[in-house]
Every structure is written in C-alpha cells, then in structure tokens.
Coordinates of C-alpha atoms and ligand atoms in Angstrom, one line a residue:
X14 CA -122.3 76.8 -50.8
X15 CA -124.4 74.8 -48.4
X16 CA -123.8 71.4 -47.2
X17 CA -121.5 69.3 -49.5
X18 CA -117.5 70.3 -50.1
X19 CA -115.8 72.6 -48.1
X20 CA -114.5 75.3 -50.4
X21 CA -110.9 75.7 -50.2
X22 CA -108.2 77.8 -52.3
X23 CA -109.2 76.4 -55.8
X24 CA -112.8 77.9 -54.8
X25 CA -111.2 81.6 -54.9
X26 CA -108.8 81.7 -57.8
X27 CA -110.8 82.2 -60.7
X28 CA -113.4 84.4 -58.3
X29 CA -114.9 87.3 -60.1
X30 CA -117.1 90.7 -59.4
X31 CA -114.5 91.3 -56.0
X32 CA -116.3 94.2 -54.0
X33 CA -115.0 96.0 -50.4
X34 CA -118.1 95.2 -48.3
X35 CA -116.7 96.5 -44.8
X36 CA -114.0 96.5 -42.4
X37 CA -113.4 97.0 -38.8
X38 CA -110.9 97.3 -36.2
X39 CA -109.3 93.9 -37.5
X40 CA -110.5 92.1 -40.3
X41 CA -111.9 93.5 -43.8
X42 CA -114.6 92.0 -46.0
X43 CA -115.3 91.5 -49.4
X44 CA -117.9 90.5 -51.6
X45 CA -117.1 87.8 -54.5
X46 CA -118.9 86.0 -57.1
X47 CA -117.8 82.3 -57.2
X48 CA -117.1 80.5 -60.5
X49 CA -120.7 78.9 -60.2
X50 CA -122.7 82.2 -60.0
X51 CA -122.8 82.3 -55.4
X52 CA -121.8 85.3 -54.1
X53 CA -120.2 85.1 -50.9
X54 CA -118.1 87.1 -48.2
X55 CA -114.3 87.1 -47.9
X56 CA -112.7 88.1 -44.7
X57 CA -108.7 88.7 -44.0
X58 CA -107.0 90.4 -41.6
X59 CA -107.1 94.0 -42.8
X60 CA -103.1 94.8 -43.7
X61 CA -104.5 98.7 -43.5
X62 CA -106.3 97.9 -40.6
X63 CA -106.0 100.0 -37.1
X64 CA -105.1 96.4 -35.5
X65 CA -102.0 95.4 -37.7
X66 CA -101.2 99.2 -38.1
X67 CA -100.6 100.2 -34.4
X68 CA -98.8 96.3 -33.5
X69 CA -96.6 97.1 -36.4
X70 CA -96.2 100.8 -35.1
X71 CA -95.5 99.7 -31.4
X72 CA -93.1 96.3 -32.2
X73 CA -91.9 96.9 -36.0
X74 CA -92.8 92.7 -36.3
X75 CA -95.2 92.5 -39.3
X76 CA -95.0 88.8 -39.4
X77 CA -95.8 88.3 -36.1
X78 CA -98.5 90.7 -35.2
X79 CA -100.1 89.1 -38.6
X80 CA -100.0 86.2 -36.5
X81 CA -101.7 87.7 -33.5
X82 CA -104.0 89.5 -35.4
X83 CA -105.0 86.2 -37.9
X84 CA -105.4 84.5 -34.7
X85 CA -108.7 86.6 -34.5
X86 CA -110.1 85.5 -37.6
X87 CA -108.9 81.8 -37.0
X88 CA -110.9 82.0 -33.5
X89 CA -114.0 83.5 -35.3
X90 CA -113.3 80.6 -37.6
X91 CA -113.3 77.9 -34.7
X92 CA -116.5 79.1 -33.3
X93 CA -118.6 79.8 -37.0
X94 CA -117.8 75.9 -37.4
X95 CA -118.8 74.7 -33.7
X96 CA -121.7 77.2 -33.4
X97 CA -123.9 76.0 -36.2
X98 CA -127.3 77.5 -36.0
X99 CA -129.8 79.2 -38.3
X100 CA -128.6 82.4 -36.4
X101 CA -124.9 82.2 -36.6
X102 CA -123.3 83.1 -40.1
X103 CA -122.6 80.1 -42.2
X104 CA -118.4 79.3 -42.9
X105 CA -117.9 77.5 -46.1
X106 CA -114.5 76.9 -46.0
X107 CA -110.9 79.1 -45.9
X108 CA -107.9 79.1 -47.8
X109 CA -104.1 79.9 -46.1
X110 CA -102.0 81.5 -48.9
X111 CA -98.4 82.9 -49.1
X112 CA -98.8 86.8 -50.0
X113 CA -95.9 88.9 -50.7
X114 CA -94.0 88.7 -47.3
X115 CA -96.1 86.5 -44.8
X116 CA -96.4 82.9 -45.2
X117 CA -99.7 81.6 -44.9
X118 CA -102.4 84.1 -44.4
X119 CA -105.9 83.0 -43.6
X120 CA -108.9 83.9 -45.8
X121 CA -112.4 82.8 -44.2
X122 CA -115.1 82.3 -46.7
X123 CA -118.7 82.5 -45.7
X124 CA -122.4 83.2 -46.1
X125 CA -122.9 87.0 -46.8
X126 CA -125.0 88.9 -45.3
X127 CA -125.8 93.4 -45.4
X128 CA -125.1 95.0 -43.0
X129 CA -127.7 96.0 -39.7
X130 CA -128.8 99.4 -40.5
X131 CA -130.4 100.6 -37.8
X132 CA -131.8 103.7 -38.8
X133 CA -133.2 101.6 -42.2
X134 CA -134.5 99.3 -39.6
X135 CA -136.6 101.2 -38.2
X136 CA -138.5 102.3 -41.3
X137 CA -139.3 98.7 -42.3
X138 CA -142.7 97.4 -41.0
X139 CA -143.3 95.8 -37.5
X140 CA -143.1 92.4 -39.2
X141 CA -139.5 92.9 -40.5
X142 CA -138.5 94.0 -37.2
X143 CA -139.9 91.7 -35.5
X144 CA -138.1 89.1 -37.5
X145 CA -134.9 90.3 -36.2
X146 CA -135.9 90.5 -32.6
X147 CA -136.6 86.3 -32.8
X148 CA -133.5 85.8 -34.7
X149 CA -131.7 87.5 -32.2
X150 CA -134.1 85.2 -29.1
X151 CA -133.4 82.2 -31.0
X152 CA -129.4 82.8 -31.4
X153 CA -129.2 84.0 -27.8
X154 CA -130.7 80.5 -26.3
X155 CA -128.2 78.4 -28.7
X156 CA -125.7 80.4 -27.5
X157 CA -126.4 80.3 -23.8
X158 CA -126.9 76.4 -24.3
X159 CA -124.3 75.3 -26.8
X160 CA -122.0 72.4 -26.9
X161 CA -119.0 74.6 -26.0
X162 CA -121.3 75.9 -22.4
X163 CA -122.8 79.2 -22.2
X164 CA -121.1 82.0 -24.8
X165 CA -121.7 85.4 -24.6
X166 CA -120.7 88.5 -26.6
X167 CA -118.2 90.6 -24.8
X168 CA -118.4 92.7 -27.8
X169 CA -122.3 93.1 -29.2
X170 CA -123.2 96.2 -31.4
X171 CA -125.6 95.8 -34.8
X172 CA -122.7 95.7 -36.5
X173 CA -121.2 92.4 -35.3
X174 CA -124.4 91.1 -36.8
X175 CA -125.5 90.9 -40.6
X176 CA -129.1 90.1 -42.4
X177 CA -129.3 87.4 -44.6
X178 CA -132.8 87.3 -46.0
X179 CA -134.4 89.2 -43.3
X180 CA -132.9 87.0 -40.4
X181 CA -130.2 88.2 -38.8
X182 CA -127.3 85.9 -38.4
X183 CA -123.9 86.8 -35.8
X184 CA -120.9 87.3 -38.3
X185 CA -118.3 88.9 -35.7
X186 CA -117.4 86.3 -33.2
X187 CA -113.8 86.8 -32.2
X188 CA -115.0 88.7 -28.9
X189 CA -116.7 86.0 -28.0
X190 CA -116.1 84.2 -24.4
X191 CA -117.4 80.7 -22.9
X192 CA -115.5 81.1 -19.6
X193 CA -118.0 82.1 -16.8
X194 CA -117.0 84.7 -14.3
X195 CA -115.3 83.4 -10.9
X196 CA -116.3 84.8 -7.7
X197 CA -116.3 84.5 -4.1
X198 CA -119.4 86.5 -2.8
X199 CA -122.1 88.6 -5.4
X200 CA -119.9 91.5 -5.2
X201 CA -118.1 90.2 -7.6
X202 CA -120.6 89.6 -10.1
X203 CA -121.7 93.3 -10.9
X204 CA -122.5 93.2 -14.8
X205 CA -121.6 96.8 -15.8
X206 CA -123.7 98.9 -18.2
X207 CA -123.6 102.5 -19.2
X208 CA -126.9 103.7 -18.2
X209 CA -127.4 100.6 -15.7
X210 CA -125.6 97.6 -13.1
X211 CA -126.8 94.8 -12.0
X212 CA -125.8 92.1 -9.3
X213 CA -126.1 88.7 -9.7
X214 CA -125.5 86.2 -7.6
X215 CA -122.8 83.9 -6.8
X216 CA -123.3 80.4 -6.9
X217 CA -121.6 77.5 -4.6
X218 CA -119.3 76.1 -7.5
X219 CA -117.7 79.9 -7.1
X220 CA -119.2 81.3 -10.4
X221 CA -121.4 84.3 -11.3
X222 CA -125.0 82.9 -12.2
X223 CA -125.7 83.3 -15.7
X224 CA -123.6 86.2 -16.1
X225 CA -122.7 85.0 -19.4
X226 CA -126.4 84.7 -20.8
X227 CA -127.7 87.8 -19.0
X228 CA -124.7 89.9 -20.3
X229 CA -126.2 89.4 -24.1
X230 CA -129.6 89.6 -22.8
X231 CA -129.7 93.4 -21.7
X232 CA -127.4 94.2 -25.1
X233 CA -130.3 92.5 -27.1
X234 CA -132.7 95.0 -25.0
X235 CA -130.8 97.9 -25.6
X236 CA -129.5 97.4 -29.0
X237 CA -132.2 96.1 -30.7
X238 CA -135.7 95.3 -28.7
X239 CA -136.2 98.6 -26.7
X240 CA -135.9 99.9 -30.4
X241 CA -137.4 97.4 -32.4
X242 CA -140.1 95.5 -30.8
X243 CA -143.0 97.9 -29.7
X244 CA -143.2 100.3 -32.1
X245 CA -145.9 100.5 -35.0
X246 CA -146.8 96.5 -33.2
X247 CA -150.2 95.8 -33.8
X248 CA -151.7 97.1 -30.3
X249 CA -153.0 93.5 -29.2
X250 CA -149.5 92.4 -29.4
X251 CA -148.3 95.7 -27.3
X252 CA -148.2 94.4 -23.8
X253 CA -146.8 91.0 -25.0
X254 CA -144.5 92.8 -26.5
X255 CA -143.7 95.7 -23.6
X256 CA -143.4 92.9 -21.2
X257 CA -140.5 91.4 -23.3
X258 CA -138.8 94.7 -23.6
X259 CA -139.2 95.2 -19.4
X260 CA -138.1 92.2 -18.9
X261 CA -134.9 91.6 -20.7
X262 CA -134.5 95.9 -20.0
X263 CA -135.0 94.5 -15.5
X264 CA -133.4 90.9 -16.4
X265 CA -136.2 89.7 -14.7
X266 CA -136.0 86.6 -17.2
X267 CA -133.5 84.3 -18.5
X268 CA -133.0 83.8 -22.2
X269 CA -135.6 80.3 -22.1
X270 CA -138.5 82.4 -20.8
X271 CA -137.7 85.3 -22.7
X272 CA -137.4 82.9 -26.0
X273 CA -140.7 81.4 -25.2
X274 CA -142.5 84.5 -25.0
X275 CA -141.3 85.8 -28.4
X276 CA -142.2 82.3 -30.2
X277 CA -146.1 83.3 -28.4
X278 CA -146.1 86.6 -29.9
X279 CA -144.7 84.8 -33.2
X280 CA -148.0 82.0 -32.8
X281 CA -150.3 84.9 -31.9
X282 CA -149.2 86.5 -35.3
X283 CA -149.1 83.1 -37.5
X284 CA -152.4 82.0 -36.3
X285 CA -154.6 85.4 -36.4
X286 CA -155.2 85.1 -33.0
X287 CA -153.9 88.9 -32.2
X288 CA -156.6 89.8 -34.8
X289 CA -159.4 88.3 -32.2
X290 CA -159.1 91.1 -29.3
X291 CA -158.0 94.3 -31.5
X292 CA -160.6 96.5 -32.5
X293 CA -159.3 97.2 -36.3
X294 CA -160.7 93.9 -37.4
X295 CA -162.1 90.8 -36.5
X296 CA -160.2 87.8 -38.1
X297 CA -164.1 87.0 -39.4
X298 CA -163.0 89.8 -42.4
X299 CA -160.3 88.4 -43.8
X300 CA -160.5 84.9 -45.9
X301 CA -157.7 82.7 -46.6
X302 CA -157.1 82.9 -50.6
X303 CA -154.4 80.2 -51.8
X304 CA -152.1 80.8 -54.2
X305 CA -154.2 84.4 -55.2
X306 CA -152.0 87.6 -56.0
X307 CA -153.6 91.2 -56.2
X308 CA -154.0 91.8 -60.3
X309 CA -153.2 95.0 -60.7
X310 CA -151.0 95.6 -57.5
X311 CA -151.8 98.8 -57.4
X312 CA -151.4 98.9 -53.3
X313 CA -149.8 102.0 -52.3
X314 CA -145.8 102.0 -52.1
X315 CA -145.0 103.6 -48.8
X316 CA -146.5 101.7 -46.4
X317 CA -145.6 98.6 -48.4
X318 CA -141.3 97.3 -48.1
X319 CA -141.9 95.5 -51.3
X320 CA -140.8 98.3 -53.5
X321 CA -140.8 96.4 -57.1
X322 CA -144.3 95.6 -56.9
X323 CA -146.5 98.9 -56.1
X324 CA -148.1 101.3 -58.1
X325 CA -146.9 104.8 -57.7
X326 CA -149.9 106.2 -56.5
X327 CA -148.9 108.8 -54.1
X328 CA -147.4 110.6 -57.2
X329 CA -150.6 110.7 -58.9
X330 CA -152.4 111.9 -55.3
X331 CA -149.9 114.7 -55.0
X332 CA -150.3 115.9 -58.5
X333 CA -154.3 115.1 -57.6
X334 CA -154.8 113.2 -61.1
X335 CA -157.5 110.6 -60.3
X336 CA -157.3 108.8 -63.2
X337 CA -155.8 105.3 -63.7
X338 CA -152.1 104.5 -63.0
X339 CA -149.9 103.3 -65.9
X340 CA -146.4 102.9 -64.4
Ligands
ATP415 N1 -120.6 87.9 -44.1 C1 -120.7 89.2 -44.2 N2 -121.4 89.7 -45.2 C2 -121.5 91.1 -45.3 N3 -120.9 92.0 -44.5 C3 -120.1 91.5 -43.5 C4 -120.0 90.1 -43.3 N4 -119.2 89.9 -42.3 C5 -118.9 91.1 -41.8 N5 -119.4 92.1 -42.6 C6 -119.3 93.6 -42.4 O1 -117.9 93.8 -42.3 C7 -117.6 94.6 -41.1 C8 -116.3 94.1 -40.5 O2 -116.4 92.7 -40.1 P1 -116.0 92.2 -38.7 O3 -117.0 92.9 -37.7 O4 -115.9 90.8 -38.6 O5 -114.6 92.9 -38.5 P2 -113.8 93.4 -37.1 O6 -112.5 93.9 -37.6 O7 -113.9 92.3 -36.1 O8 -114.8 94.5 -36.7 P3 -115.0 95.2 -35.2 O9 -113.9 96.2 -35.0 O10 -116.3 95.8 -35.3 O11 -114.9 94.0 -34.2 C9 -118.8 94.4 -40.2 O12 -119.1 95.5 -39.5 C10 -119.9 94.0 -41.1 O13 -120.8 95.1 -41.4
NAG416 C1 -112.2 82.1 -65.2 O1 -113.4 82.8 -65.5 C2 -113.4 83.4 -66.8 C3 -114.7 84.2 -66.9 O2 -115.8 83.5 -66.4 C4 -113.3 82.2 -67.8 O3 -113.3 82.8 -69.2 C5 -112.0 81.5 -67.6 O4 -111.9 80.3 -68.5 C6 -111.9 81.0 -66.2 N1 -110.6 80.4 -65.9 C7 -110.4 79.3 -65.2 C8 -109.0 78.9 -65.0 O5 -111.3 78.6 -64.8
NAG417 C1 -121.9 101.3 -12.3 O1 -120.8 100.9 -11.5 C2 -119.6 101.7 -11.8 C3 -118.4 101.1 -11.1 O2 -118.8 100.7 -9.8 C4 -119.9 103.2 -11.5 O3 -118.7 104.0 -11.7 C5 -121.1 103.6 -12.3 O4 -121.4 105.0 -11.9 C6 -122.3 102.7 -12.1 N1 -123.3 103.1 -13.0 C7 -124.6 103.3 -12.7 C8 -125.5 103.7 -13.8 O5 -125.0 103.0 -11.6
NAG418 C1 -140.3 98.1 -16.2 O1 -141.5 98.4 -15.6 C2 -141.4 99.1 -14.3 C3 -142.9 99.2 -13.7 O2 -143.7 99.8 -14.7 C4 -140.8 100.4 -14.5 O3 -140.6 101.1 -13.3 C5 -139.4 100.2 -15.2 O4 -138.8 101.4 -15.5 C6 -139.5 99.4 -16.4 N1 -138.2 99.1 -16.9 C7 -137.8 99.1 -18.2 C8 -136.4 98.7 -18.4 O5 -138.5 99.4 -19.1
NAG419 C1 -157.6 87.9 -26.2 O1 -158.5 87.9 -25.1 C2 -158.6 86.7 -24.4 C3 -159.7 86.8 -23.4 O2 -159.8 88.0 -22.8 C4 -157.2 86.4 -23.7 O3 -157.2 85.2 -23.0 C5 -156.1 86.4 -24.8 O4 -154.9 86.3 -24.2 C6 -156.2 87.7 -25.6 N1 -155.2 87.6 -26.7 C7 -154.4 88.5 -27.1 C8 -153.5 88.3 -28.2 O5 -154.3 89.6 -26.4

C-alpha cells in the first residue's frame, strides 16, 4: 500500500486472515491480510445483499442487475481515484474476476478503516472528537472545490465514513453527485431537512447557489458537530466552538469560513493560547519537556483513551487500598 504499484488480482490470491468487516444496502466488506503483512479492505457487490436480492426478485436477470449494482462500486471507484485527499479513503487497486456464473466481477481494494461509532465517540476526549470534526471541515472544502466542481453527499450518515488513525476518511461514495441543482427562481432551491428547510438563492447562470456545498454542511452539523464539538471542550474554546455549531446548524457560513474557523480553534489548541484566558491554568504552569515520558504511568485510566498505558488505580480506590499499584 501507498504510493508505488497499483495492486491488482495477483495482490489477492494468496491473501490470508479474510474477516466480514460490514455490509450495506449494496456492497460488503472484508478485512484481509496481504502476502506482505498490510491489512486492507475488500469491497464487492454483496450477492446476499438487499440490492442484488430485490433486482433479482423483480427481473429474474442475475447477470445484469450484477451489472447495475457493480456499477456502484465502479462509480465509488472513479471518484476514490479522482478525489485524492487526506480525508477521502485511499483505493489501492481492484481486481475483475470470473466467479461461478458472472464474468468479471469487480473487487475494490483500499485503505481500511473502523467503523464511526457514534455512541463510542462520544466517550473519547474532546481532543479525539475534535479530530474528526476537522477531518470532516477539511474533506468538506476539497470536496466543495475539487477538480470534478463542487460534490456533495446525497447520502451522508457516520456510517458512509470510517476512522483511520483517528482521522476520519469518506469510504462510501457511490451517492455522491457533482451536478448542481437547475432552477428558475429560489423556489426551486429549498434544501429539505427533517427537522429544518432552507432557501437559497438562484443565481443568473439558472443554478441553486451552493446548494451542493451547503447540503453537506448542515449534515456535518447534525451528524457529527452539534454532537461532537462543544461538549467536555475546554471552556475558552466554547464560544469558538458554539459559533461553529450555529453557524453551519443557520448556514450562515460557507464551507471556506467555516474551515477557517476550525483550523483557529485547532492553532488556539496547538499553540496554548486557549490556556491564556481560562481560569484552570495559566500556560505559565506547564513546561515544555522533550522527549520525557511519566515513569511509572501511573495516571488514572478513565479519564485517559490510552488504555495500555495506565495504572489501574480506581480498583485500588474502590477497594480503598492506598498502598502502591503493581499491575
Ligand atoms: N475501508 C473500510 N474499512 C472498514 N470498514 C469499511 C470500509 N469501507 C466500508 N466499511 C464498512 O462497511 C459498511 C458497508 O460499506 P458501504 O457503505 O460502502 O456499503 P453500501 O452498500 O454502499 O452501504 P449503504 O447502504 O450504507 O450505502 C460501511 O457501513 C462501513 O462501516
Ligand atoms: C501463500 O501463503 C502461505 C502462508 O503464508 C505460504 O506458505 C505459501 O507459500 C504462499 N503461496 C504462494 C503461491 O505464494
Ligand atoms: C419542509 O418542506 C416540506 C415540503 O415542502 C414540508 O412538508 C415540511 O413540513 C417542511 N419541514 C419543516 C421542518 O419546515
Ligand atoms: C443560533 O443562535 C441563535 C441566537 O442565539 C438561536 O436562536 C438559534 O436557535 C441557534 N441555532 C442553532 C442551529 O443552534
Ligand atoms: C483571550 O483574550 C484576549 C483578550 O481579551 C482575546 O483577544 C482572545 O481572543 C482570547 N482568546 C481566547 C482563546 O479566547
């Protein structure tokens, strides 16, 4: 993996460790261990999927709605390749193969990722979080400014998305459109929410003004930031951060501004600058110590998301030992 040969068919037939990793209305993935040691993800077209099921229920054609439905994958396919970005999952290669009784089916093989867990999301710290919530800024601007125009996300739930050492990264991108919205007045232009519409406006070439862009803005609000951003924040950051989540919540801001101010909260954090105004500390305690590590690490495991490396000290608390901890 990484940049150097694309990894075709001889990549995946002496593959080894072949896990089930997930599957959804169309495609399936697995997890496999390459001759070399990598693991990566292999997606198909899922032959027990709800997709090719219900085409081969309503038309009796297997080989064609294999067709239609590996059209999806080879779309996702297109887009992994021309979408290059930190943000959007990695394709190494494919493979088409005869199986049984279709000719060449297509077998993507890419970067894997876990899957978003939302609820497990929301116990990691503020910094984790956080994380995910400029990941997700950062792929939103490359995708409202990429070579193919402005792409958005018709469908966007966490689980089109995966993590990939604690950044997340866009894995489902057969939903995907570039085509702006035609119109003839703003009437036309009403992007439609659940709990919320909004108007935009139509511009003089006859196409809705950012529609595209502002469509995966107010997902990214109510999927992830309204949940992810402000909570447990340190409180200089707050109203940084509860502007971001307004603003993206009112669309009051395009994806560039709303990028910008989540690379300020990012330099505010780097720097130690949101330390200057809070009252918990002053940056004046804390002293830069290269390379140092904490001896004994015996830091307390639940607040900490590095579960190896902590002492189990709230055992001894509960069982109110207060004696030295040998784990
Ligand atoms: N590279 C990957 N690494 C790990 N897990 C992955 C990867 N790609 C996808 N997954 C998991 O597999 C599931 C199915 O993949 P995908 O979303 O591409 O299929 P789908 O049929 O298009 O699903 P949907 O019906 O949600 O559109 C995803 O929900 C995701 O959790
Ligand atoms: C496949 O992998 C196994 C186990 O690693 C190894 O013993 C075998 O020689 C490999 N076969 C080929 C064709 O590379
Ligand atoms: C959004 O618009 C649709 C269609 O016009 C309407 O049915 C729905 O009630 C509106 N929703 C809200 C929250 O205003
Ligand atoms: C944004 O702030 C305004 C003013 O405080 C408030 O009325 C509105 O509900 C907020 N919107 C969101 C999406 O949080
Ligand atoms: C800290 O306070 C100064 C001066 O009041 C202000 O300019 C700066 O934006 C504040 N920084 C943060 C992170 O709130």
């Amino acid at each position: 993996p990484g940049p150097g040969p694309r990894l075709g068919c001889a990549a995946l037939r002496n593959v080894s460790g072949a896990q089930y990793v997930g599957s959804g209305y169309t495609k399936a993935v697995y997890r496999v261990r390459l001759p070399g040691g990598a693991a990566v993800a292999l997606k198909a077209v899922d032959f027990s999927g709800h997709d090719l099921g219900s085409c081969v229920r309503e038309f009796g054609a297997r080989r064609g709605c294999y067709r239609l439905a590996a059209h999806k994958l080879l779309k996702e396919m297109v887009l992994l390749e021309r979408l290059r970005h930190p943000n959007v999952l990695q394709l190494y290669g494919y493979c088409y193969q005869d199986s049984e009784d279709i000719p060449d089916t297509l077998t993507t093989i890419t970067e894997l990722g876990a899957p978003v867990e939302m609820i497990q999301l929301l116990q990691t710290s503020w910094e984790d979080r956080f994380r995910i919530c400029l990941s997700l800024g950062r792929l939103l601007h490359h995708l409202a400014h990429s070579p193919l125009g402005s792409v958005t996300l018709l469908d966007f739930r966490p689980r089109q998305f995966v993590l990939v050492d604690g950044e997340l990264k866009v894995t489902d991108l057969d939903d995907a459109r570039v085509e702006e919205t035609p119109c003839t007045s703003s009437t036309d232009c009403i992007l439609e929410f659940p709990a919320r519409n909004f108007t935009l406006p139509c511009s003089a070439q006859g196409w809705c003004e950012g529609m595209n862009e502002k469509r995966n803005l107010y997902n990214a609000y109510r999927f992830f930031f309204t949940y992810l951003l402000p909570h447990s924040a340190p409180p200089s950051l707050r109203p940084l951060l509860d502007s971001i989540v307004n603003a993206t919540g009112e669309l009051t801001w395009g994806v560039d501004e709303t990028l910008a101010q989540l690379e300020k909260v990012l330099h505010l954090y780097r720097s130690g600058q949101y330390l200057q105004n809070s009252t918990a500390g002053s940056r004046a305690d804390y002293q830069r110590l290269p390379d140092s590590t904490v001896p004994q690490e015996d830091y307390r495991c639940w607040p900490t998301s590095n579960r190896e490396r902590c002492h189990r000290l709230e055992e001894v608390e509960s069982s109110s030992q207060i004696s030295p901890v040998v784990q």
